[in-house]
Amino acid sequence: MTSLADVKLVGSSDSVSTLLDQLGRDPENPALTAQGAKRIECDVVLLDLSLADKSRPASNVERLRSAGMKVLIFSIGENAGLIREALRAGALGLVRKSDPLEHAIEEARAIADGKPVITKELAAAIDGDTEFSRAALSPRERETLRLYASGFAQVQVARRMGIKQSTVKTNIDRIREKYARIGRPAPTKIDLRIRAIEDGLVDPEDDVISAEKKL
């Protein structure tokens, strides 16, 4: 049985605006605390893709991310278009409503710990979308991304590739630019790991230790 000792429900709502209000955020500027409100911290939001107010998944994900929250899609998992829209906006994974609650909690924990949740539904949504094409990365950029997305720091990547750390940073900046140009932005290291998993450069189960063994 999954332990709930480290899990706390801090709010629930049928719209993102109301949830932000519950958590003490300004709905018009989610990065700010609403005037006179008590700010309640929230790590992960389980977001239904079809809310009563008919809001778009992309807008909802962007608003939650602006408030500093990570987003886990909570859906029947059948509308690939809505899943792709949420992914483009920065959602980090998907759990099905038909799954046991314990599974959703475990996946939320994973996201809170900085690990993207890659599911079959997620992979299918990506595979079925031509806009999720691979960025035209050079061999050097692909190797940089593979190592960096596996968990290595820039200085470690530089050491393993035999190049300067400044070159690694330049490669990462170029990688981010290329992904942004094709509508797959990756502003954070977690985002880069997701892109590397999507493009087959990194195994979702890999961590730094398993990556070390492959070198």
PDB file of C-alpha atoms in Angstrom:
ATOM      1  CA  MET A   1       0.000   0.000   0.000  1.00  0.00           C
ATOM      2  CA  THR A   2       1.304   3.455  -0.975  1.00  0.00           C
ATOM      3  CA  SER A   3       2.255   5.670   1.972  1.00  0.00           C
ATOM      4  CA  LEU A   4       0.580   9.091   2.087  1.00  0.00           C
ATOM      5  CA  ALA A   5       2.766  10.464   4.862  1.00  0.00           C
ATOM      6  CA  ASP A   6       4.487  12.932   2.524  1.00  0.00           C
ATOM      7  CA  VAL A   7       1.386  13.806   0.480  1.00  0.00           C
ATOM      8  CA  LYS A   8      -0.997  16.641   1.305  1.00  0.00           C
ATOM      9  CA  LEU A   9      -4.010  17.815  -0.695  1.00  0.00           C
ATOM     10  CA  VAL A  10      -3.871  21.615  -0.606  1.00  0.00           C
ATOM     11  CA  GLY A  11      -6.719  22.424  -2.995  1.00  0.00           C
ATOM     12  CA  SER A  12      -9.136  21.226  -5.645  1.00  0.00           C
ATOM     13  CA  SER A  13     -11.372  23.005  -8.102  1.00  0.00           C
ATOM     14  CA  ASP A  14     -13.242  22.769 -11.392  1.00  0.00           C
ATOM     15  CA  SER A  15     -11.158  25.598 -12.895  1.00  0.00           C
ATOM     16  CA  VAL A  16      -7.565  26.810 -12.769  1.00  0.00           C
ATOM     17  CA  SER A  17      -8.657  30.341 -11.831  1.00  0.00           C
ATOM     18  CA  THR A  18     -10.477  29.110  -8.732  1.00  0.00           C
ATOM     19  CA  LEU A  19      -7.581  26.838  -7.773  1.00  0.00           C
ATOM     20  CA  LEU A  20      -5.125  29.716  -8.031  1.00  0.00           C
ATOM     21  CA  ASP A  21      -7.442  31.768  -5.818  1.00  0.00           C
ATOM     22  CA  GLN A  22      -7.552  28.920  -3.252  1.00  0.00           C
ATOM     23  CA  LEU A  23      -3.758  28.832  -3.220  1.00  0.00           C
ATOM     24  CA  GLY A  24      -3.478  32.573  -2.674  1.00  0.00           C
ATOM     25  CA  ARG A  25      -2.283  33.445  -6.189  1.00  0.00           C
ATOM     26  CA  ASP A  26      -3.404  36.336  -8.325  1.00  0.00           C
ATOM     27  CA  PRO A  27      -5.365  34.617 -11.172  1.00  0.00           C
ATOM     28  CA  GLU A  28      -4.334  37.424 -13.527  1.00  0.00           C
ATOM     29  CA  ASN A  29      -0.646  37.019 -12.643  1.00  0.00           C
ATOM     30  CA  PRO A  30      -0.117  33.528 -11.138  1.00  0.00           C
ATOM     31  CA  ALA A  31       3.518  34.252 -10.284  1.00  0.00           C
ATOM     32  CA  LEU A  32       2.335  36.737  -7.637  1.00  0.00           C
ATOM     33  CA  THR A  33       0.535  36.295  -4.335  1.00  0.00           C
ATOM     34  CA  ALA A  34      -2.929  37.872  -4.364  1.00  0.00           C
ATOM     35  CA  GLN A  35      -3.199  41.022  -2.261  1.00  0.00           C
ATOM     36  CA  GLY A  36      -4.010  40.140   1.343  1.00  0.00           C
ATOM     37  CA  ALA A  37      -4.055  36.384   0.621  1.00  0.00           C
ATOM     38  CA  LYS A  38      -2.196  33.599   2.376  1.00  0.00           C
ATOM     39  CA  ARG A  39       0.073  31.880  -0.125  1.00  0.00           C
ATOM     40  CA  ILE A  40      -0.220  28.079  -0.045  1.00  0.00           C
ATOM     41  CA  GLU A  41       2.609  26.162  -1.713  1.00  0.00           C
ATOM     42  CA  CYS A  42       1.796  23.379  -4.158  1.00  0.00           C
ATOM     43  CA  ASP A  43       4.347  21.153  -5.920  1.00  0.00           C
ATOM     44  CA  VAL A  44       2.246  19.204  -8.451  1.00  0.00           C
ATOM     45  CA  VAL A  45      -1.206  19.716  -9.960  1.00  0.00           C
ATOM     46  CA  LEU A  46      -3.207  16.837 -11.445  1.00  0.00           C
ATOM     47  CA  LEU A  47      -4.909  18.595 -14.338  1.00  0.00           C
ATOM     48  CA  ASP A  48      -7.992  17.319 -16.132  1.00  0.00           C
ATOM     49  CA  LEU A  49      -7.791  18.262 -19.807  1.00  0.00           C
ATOM     50  CA  SER A  50     -11.539  18.984 -20.072  1.00  0.00           C
ATOM     51  CA  LEU A  51     -12.659  21.435 -17.407  1.00  0.00           C
ATOM     52  CA  ALA A  52     -16.167  22.800 -16.898  1.00  0.00           C
ATOM     53  CA  ASP A  53     -15.166  26.309 -18.011  1.00  0.00           C
ATOM     54  CA  LYS A  54     -14.048  24.960 -21.441  1.00  0.00           C
ATOM     55  CA  SER A  55     -10.562  26.409 -20.978  1.00  0.00           C
ATOM     56  CA  ARG A  56      -7.738  25.184 -23.199  1.00  0.00           C
ATOM     57  CA  PRO A  57      -5.137  22.763 -21.787  1.00  0.00           C
ATOM     58  CA  ALA A  58      -2.238  24.921 -23.007  1.00  0.00           C
ATOM     59  CA  SER A  59      -3.518  27.995 -21.188  1.00  0.00           C
ATOM     60  CA  ASN A  60      -4.135  26.026 -18.001  1.00  0.00           C
ATOM     61  CA  VAL A  61      -0.686  24.429 -18.026  1.00  0.00           C
ATOM     62  CA  GLU A  62       1.018  27.758 -18.700  1.00  0.00           C
ATOM     63  CA  ARG A  63      -0.833  29.463 -15.836  1.00  0.00           C
ATOM     64  CA  LEU A  64       0.016  26.682 -13.390  1.00  0.00           C
ATOM     65  CA  ARG A  65       3.668  26.689 -14.453  1.00  0.00           C
ATOM     66  CA  SER A  66       3.754  30.481 -14.022  1.00  0.00           C
ATOM     67  CA  ALA A  67       2.624  29.878 -10.443  1.00  0.00           C
ATOM     68  CA  GLY A  68       5.623  27.575  -9.922  1.00  0.00           C
ATOM     69  CA  MET A  69       3.701  24.301 -10.079  1.00  0.00           C
ATOM     70  CA  LYS A  70       4.470  21.182 -12.088  1.00  0.00           C
ATOM     71  CA  VAL A  71       1.637  19.640 -14.073  1.00  0.00           C
ATOM     72  CA  LEU A  72       0.606  16.010 -14.388  1.00  0.00           C
ATOM     73  CA  ILE A  73      -2.201  15.345 -16.871  1.00  0.00           C
ATOM     74  CA  PHE A  74      -5.103  13.443 -15.277  1.00  0.00           C
ATOM     75  CA  SER A  75      -7.287  12.168 -18.091  1.00  0.00           C
ATOM     76  CA  ILE A  76      -9.023   9.239 -19.745  1.00  0.00           C
ATOM     77  CA  GLY A  77      -6.048   9.437 -22.096  1.00  0.00           C
ATOM     78  CA  GLU A  78      -7.975   9.134 -25.345  1.00  0.00           C
ATOM     79  CA  ASN A  79      -7.733  12.647 -26.819  1.00  0.00           C
ATOM     80  CA  ALA A  80      -4.226  12.717 -28.263  1.00  0.00           C
ATOM     81  CA  GLY A  81      -4.702  16.269 -29.535  1.00  0.00           C
ATOM     82  CA  LEU A  82      -5.372  17.654 -26.061  1.00  0.00           C
ATOM     83  CA  ILE A  83      -2.487  15.621 -24.639  1.00  0.00           C
ATOM     84  CA  ARG A  84      -0.099  17.067 -27.236  1.00  0.00           C
ATOM     85  CA  GLU A  85      -1.368  20.585 -26.508  1.00  0.00           C
ATOM     86  CA  ALA A  86      -0.687  20.152 -22.797  1.00  0.00           C
ATOM     87  CA  LEU A  87       2.754  18.669 -23.497  1.00  0.00           C
ATOM     88  CA  ARG A  88       3.755  21.581 -25.701  1.00  0.00           C
ATOM     89  CA  ALA A  89       2.781  23.928 -22.880  1.00  0.00           C
ATOM     90  CA  GLY A  90       5.014  22.062 -20.415  1.00  0.00           C
ATOM     91  CA  ALA A  91       3.017  19.253 -18.766  1.00  0.00           C
ATOM     92  CA  LEU A  92       5.418  16.576 -17.514  1.00  0.00           C
ATOM     93  CA  GLY A  93       3.363  13.397 -17.741  1.00  0.00           C
ATOM     94  CA  LEU A  94      -0.002  11.659 -17.828  1.00  0.00           C
ATOM     95  CA  VAL A  95      -1.966   9.284 -15.635  1.00  0.00           C
ATOM     96  CA  ARG A  96      -5.270   7.703 -16.562  1.00  0.00           C
ATOM     97  CA  LYS A  97      -8.401   8.215 -14.494  1.00  0.00           C
ATOM     98  CA  SER A  98      -8.952   4.464 -14.635  1.00  0.00           C
ATOM     99  CA  ASP A  99      -5.635   3.795 -12.864  1.00  0.00           C
ATOM    100  CA  PRO A 100      -5.571   3.226  -9.088  1.00  0.00           C
ATOM    101  CA  LEU A 101      -5.152   6.406  -7.052  1.00  0.00           C
ATOM    102  CA  GLU A 102      -1.882   5.008  -5.704  1.00  0.00           C
ATOM    103  CA  HIS A 103      -0.437   5.126  -9.242  1.00  0.00           C
ATOM    104  CA  ALA A 104      -1.319   8.798  -9.645  1.00  0.00           C
ATOM    105  CA  ILE A 105       0.310   9.556  -6.298  1.00  0.00           C
ATOM    106  CA  GLU A 106       3.510   7.743  -7.269  1.00  0.00           C
ATOM    107  CA  GLU A 107       3.679   9.594 -10.588  1.00  0.00           C
ATOM    108  CA  ALA A 108       3.069  12.913  -8.847  1.00  0.00           C
ATOM    109  CA  ARG A 109       5.945  12.094  -6.495  1.00  0.00           C
ATOM    110  CA  ALA A 110       8.168  11.359  -9.480  1.00  0.00           C
ATOM    111  CA  ILE A 111       7.364  14.714 -11.063  1.00  0.00           C
ATOM    112  CA  ALA A 112       7.891  16.525  -7.763  1.00  0.00           C
ATOM    113  CA  ASP A 113      11.351  14.915  -7.683  1.00  0.00           C
ATOM    114  CA  GLY A 114      12.093  16.220 -11.186  1.00  0.00           C
ATOM    115  CA  LYS A 115      11.454  13.017 -13.144  1.00  0.00           C
ATOM    116  CA  PRO A 116       9.181  13.256 -16.206  1.00  0.00           C
ATOM    117  CA  VAL A 117       6.504  10.576 -16.492  1.00  0.00           C
ATOM    118  CA  ILE A 118       6.610   8.938 -19.921  1.00  0.00           C
ATOM    119  CA  THR A 119       3.622   6.646 -20.565  1.00  0.00           C
ATOM    120  CA  LYS A 120       2.395   4.710 -23.596  1.00  0.00           C
ATOM    121  CA  GLU A 121      -0.359   7.287 -24.079  1.00  0.00           C
ATOM    122  CA  LEU A 122       2.212  10.064 -23.965  1.00  0.00           C
ATOM    123  CA  ALA A 123       4.458   8.323 -26.485  1.00  0.00           C
ATOM    124  CA  ALA A 124       1.515   7.626 -28.801  1.00  0.00           C
ATOM    125  CA  ALA A 125       0.429  11.267 -28.681  1.00  0.00           C
ATOM    126  CA  ILE A 126       3.929  12.371 -29.619  1.00  0.00           C
ATOM    127  CA  ASP A 127       4.367   9.757 -32.360  1.00  0.00           C
ATOM    128  CA  GLY A 128       1.086  10.773 -33.971  1.00  0.00           C
ATOM    129  CA  ASP A 129       1.991  14.447 -34.239  1.00  0.00           C
ATOM    130  CA  THR A 130       4.197  15.550 -37.134  1.00  0.00           C
ATOM    131  CA  GLU A 131       4.942  18.805 -35.270  1.00  0.00           C
ATOM    132  CA  PHE A 132       6.879  16.761 -32.723  1.00  0.00           C
ATOM    133  CA  SER A 133       9.615  16.246 -35.276  1.00  0.00           C
ATOM    134  CA  ARG A 134      13.181  15.784 -34.127  1.00  0.00           C
ATOM    135  CA  ALA A 135      15.329  18.862 -33.963  1.00  0.00           C
ATOM    136  CA  ALA A 136      18.152  18.888 -36.509  1.00  0.00           C
ATOM    137  CA  LEU A 137      20.896  18.346 -33.944  1.00  0.00           C
ATOM    138  CA  SER A 138      24.497  17.784 -35.012  1.00  0.00           C
ATOM    139  CA  PRO A 139      26.283  14.630 -33.753  1.00  0.00           C
ATOM    140  CA  ARG A 140      28.150  16.765 -31.189  1.00  0.00           C
ATOM    141  CA  GLU A 141      24.897  18.357 -30.006  1.00  0.00           C
ATOM    142  CA  ARG A 142      23.172  14.962 -29.767  1.00  0.00           C
ATOM    143  CA  GLU A 143      25.990  13.595 -27.598  1.00  0.00           C
ATOM    144  CA  THR A 144      25.917  16.709 -25.440  1.00  0.00           C
ATOM    145  CA  LEU A 145      22.170  16.339 -24.953  1.00  0.00           C
ATOM    146  CA  ARG A 146      22.436  12.599 -24.240  1.00  0.00           C
ATOM    147  CA  LEU A 147      24.941  13.145 -21.431  1.00  0.00           C
ATOM    148  CA  TYR A 148      23.377  16.302 -20.018  1.00  0.00           C
ATOM    149  CA  ALA A 149      19.860  14.823 -20.080  1.00  0.00           C
ATOM    150  CA  SER A 150      21.166  11.702 -18.320  1.00  0.00           C
ATOM    151  CA  GLY A 151      21.929  13.839 -15.292  1.00  0.00           C
ATOM    152  CA  PHE A 152      25.541  14.919 -15.733  1.00  0.00           C
ATOM    153  CA  ALA A 153      26.574  18.489 -14.919  1.00  0.00           C
ATOM    154  CA  GLN A 154      28.078  20.632 -17.676  1.00  0.00           C
ATOM    155  CA  VAL A 155      31.591  20.208 -16.283  1.00  0.00           C
ATOM    156  CA  GLN A 156      31.158  16.404 -16.318  1.00  0.00           C
ATOM    157  CA  VAL A 157      29.862  16.465 -19.889  1.00  0.00           C
ATOM    158  CA  ALA A 158      32.879  18.524 -20.925  1.00  0.00           C
ATOM    159  CA  ARG A 159      35.258  16.063 -19.268  1.00  0.00           C
ATOM    160  CA  ARG A 160      33.664  13.037 -20.954  1.00  0.00           C
ATOM    161  CA  MET A 161      33.579  14.671 -24.377  1.00  0.00           C
ATOM    162  CA  GLY A 162      37.059  16.175 -24.099  1.00  0.00           C
ATOM    163  CA  ILE A 163      35.849  19.714 -24.761  1.00  0.00           C
ATOM    164  CA  LYS A 164      35.677  22.977 -22.819  1.00  0.00           C
ATOM    165  CA  GLN A 165      32.795  23.615 -20.443  1.00  0.00           C
ATOM    166  CA  SER A 166      32.059  26.814 -22.363  1.00  0.00           C
ATOM    167  CA  THR A 167      31.602  24.693 -25.502  1.00  0.00           C
ATOM    168  CA  VAL A 168      29.117  22.471 -23.658  1.00  0.00           C
ATOM    169  CA  LYS A 169      27.145  25.564 -22.632  1.00  0.00           C
ATOM    170  CA  THR A 170      27.175  26.818 -26.218  1.00  0.00           C
ATOM    171  CA  ASN A 171      25.940  23.413 -27.438  1.00  0.00           C
ATOM    172  CA  ILE A 172      23.121  23.401 -24.891  1.00  0.00           C
ATOM    173  CA  ASP A 173      22.083  26.936 -25.879  1.00  0.00           C
ATOM    174  CA  ARG A 174      21.970  25.871 -29.545  1.00  0.00           C
ATOM    175  CA  ILE A 175      19.987  22.738 -28.683  1.00  0.00           C
ATOM    176  CA  ARG A 176      17.424  24.859 -26.846  1.00  0.00           C
ATOM    177  CA  GLU A 177      17.193  27.248 -29.801  1.00  0.00           C
ATOM    178  CA  LYS A 178      16.612  24.375 -32.255  1.00  0.00           C
ATOM    179  CA  TYR A 179      13.877  22.824 -30.128  1.00  0.00           C
ATOM    180  CA  ALA A 180      12.221  26.226 -29.646  1.00  0.00           C
ATOM    181  CA  ARG A 181      12.173  26.788 -33.438  1.00  0.00           C
ATOM    182  CA  ILE A 182      10.090  23.639 -33.997  1.00  0.00           C
ATOM    183  CA  GLY A 183       7.650  24.416 -31.197  1.00  0.00           C
ATOM    184  CA  ARG A 184       9.190  22.119 -28.573  1.00  0.00           C
ATOM    185  CA  PRO A 185      10.738  24.584 -26.091  1.00  0.00           C
ATOM    186  CA  ALA A 186      13.108  23.210 -23.449  1.00  0.00           C
ATOM    187  CA  PRO A 187      14.029  26.063 -21.103  1.00  0.00           C
ATOM    188  CA  THR A 188      15.001  23.828 -18.166  1.00  0.00           C
ATOM    189  CA  LYS A 189      17.149  20.731 -17.706  1.00  0.00           C
ATOM    190  CA  ILE A 190      14.021  18.671 -16.998  1.00  0.00           C
ATOM    191  CA  ASP A 191      12.553  19.887 -20.308  1.00  0.00           C
ATOM    192  CA  LEU A 192      15.744  18.856 -22.122  1.00  0.00           C
ATOM    193  CA  ARG A 193      15.508  15.388 -20.560  1.00  0.00           C
ATOM    194  CA  ILE A 194      11.932  15.094 -21.825  1.00  0.00           C
ATOM    195  CA  ARG A 195      13.016  16.081 -25.351  1.00  0.00           C
ATOM    196  CA  ALA A 196      15.891  13.566 -25.219  1.00  0.00           C
ATOM    197  CA  ILE A 197      13.472  10.806 -24.150  1.00  0.00           C
ATOM    198  CA  GLU A 198      10.982  11.779 -26.857  1.00  0.00           C
ATOM    199  CA  ASP A 199      13.729  11.611 -29.509  1.00  0.00           C
ATOM    200  CA  GLY A 200      15.178   8.313 -28.314  1.00  0.00           C
ATOM    201  CA  LEU A 201      18.479   9.702 -27.023  1.00  0.00           C
ATOM    202  CA  VAL A 202      17.861   8.731 -23.398  1.00  0.00           C
ATOM    203  CA  ASP A 203      16.091   5.750 -21.872  1.00  0.00           C
ATOM    204  CA  PRO A 204      13.308   6.904 -19.482  1.00  0.00           C
ATOM    205  CA  GLU A 205      14.603   4.460 -16.871  1.00  0.00           C
ATOM    206  CA  ASP A 206      18.188   5.755 -17.061  1.00  0.00           C
ATOM    207  CA  ASP A 207      19.709   7.835 -14.309  1.00  0.00           C
ATOM    208  CA  VAL A 208      23.273   9.071 -13.792  1.00  0.00           C
ATOM    209  CA  ILE A 209      24.418   5.730 -12.379  1.00  0.00           C
ATOM    210  CA  SER A 210      23.112   3.645 -15.285  1.00  0.00           C
ATOM    211  CA  ALA A 211      24.432   6.240 -17.732  1.00  0.00           C
ATOM    212  CA  GLU A 212      27.878   5.918 -16.153  1.00  0.00           C
ATOM    213  CA  LYS A 213      27.844   2.166 -16.808  1.00  0.00           C
ATOM    214  CA  LYS A 214      27.128   2.724 -20.500  1.00  0.00           C
ATOM    215  CA  LEU A 215      30.131   5.033 -20.987  1.00  0.00           C
TER     216      LEU A 215
END
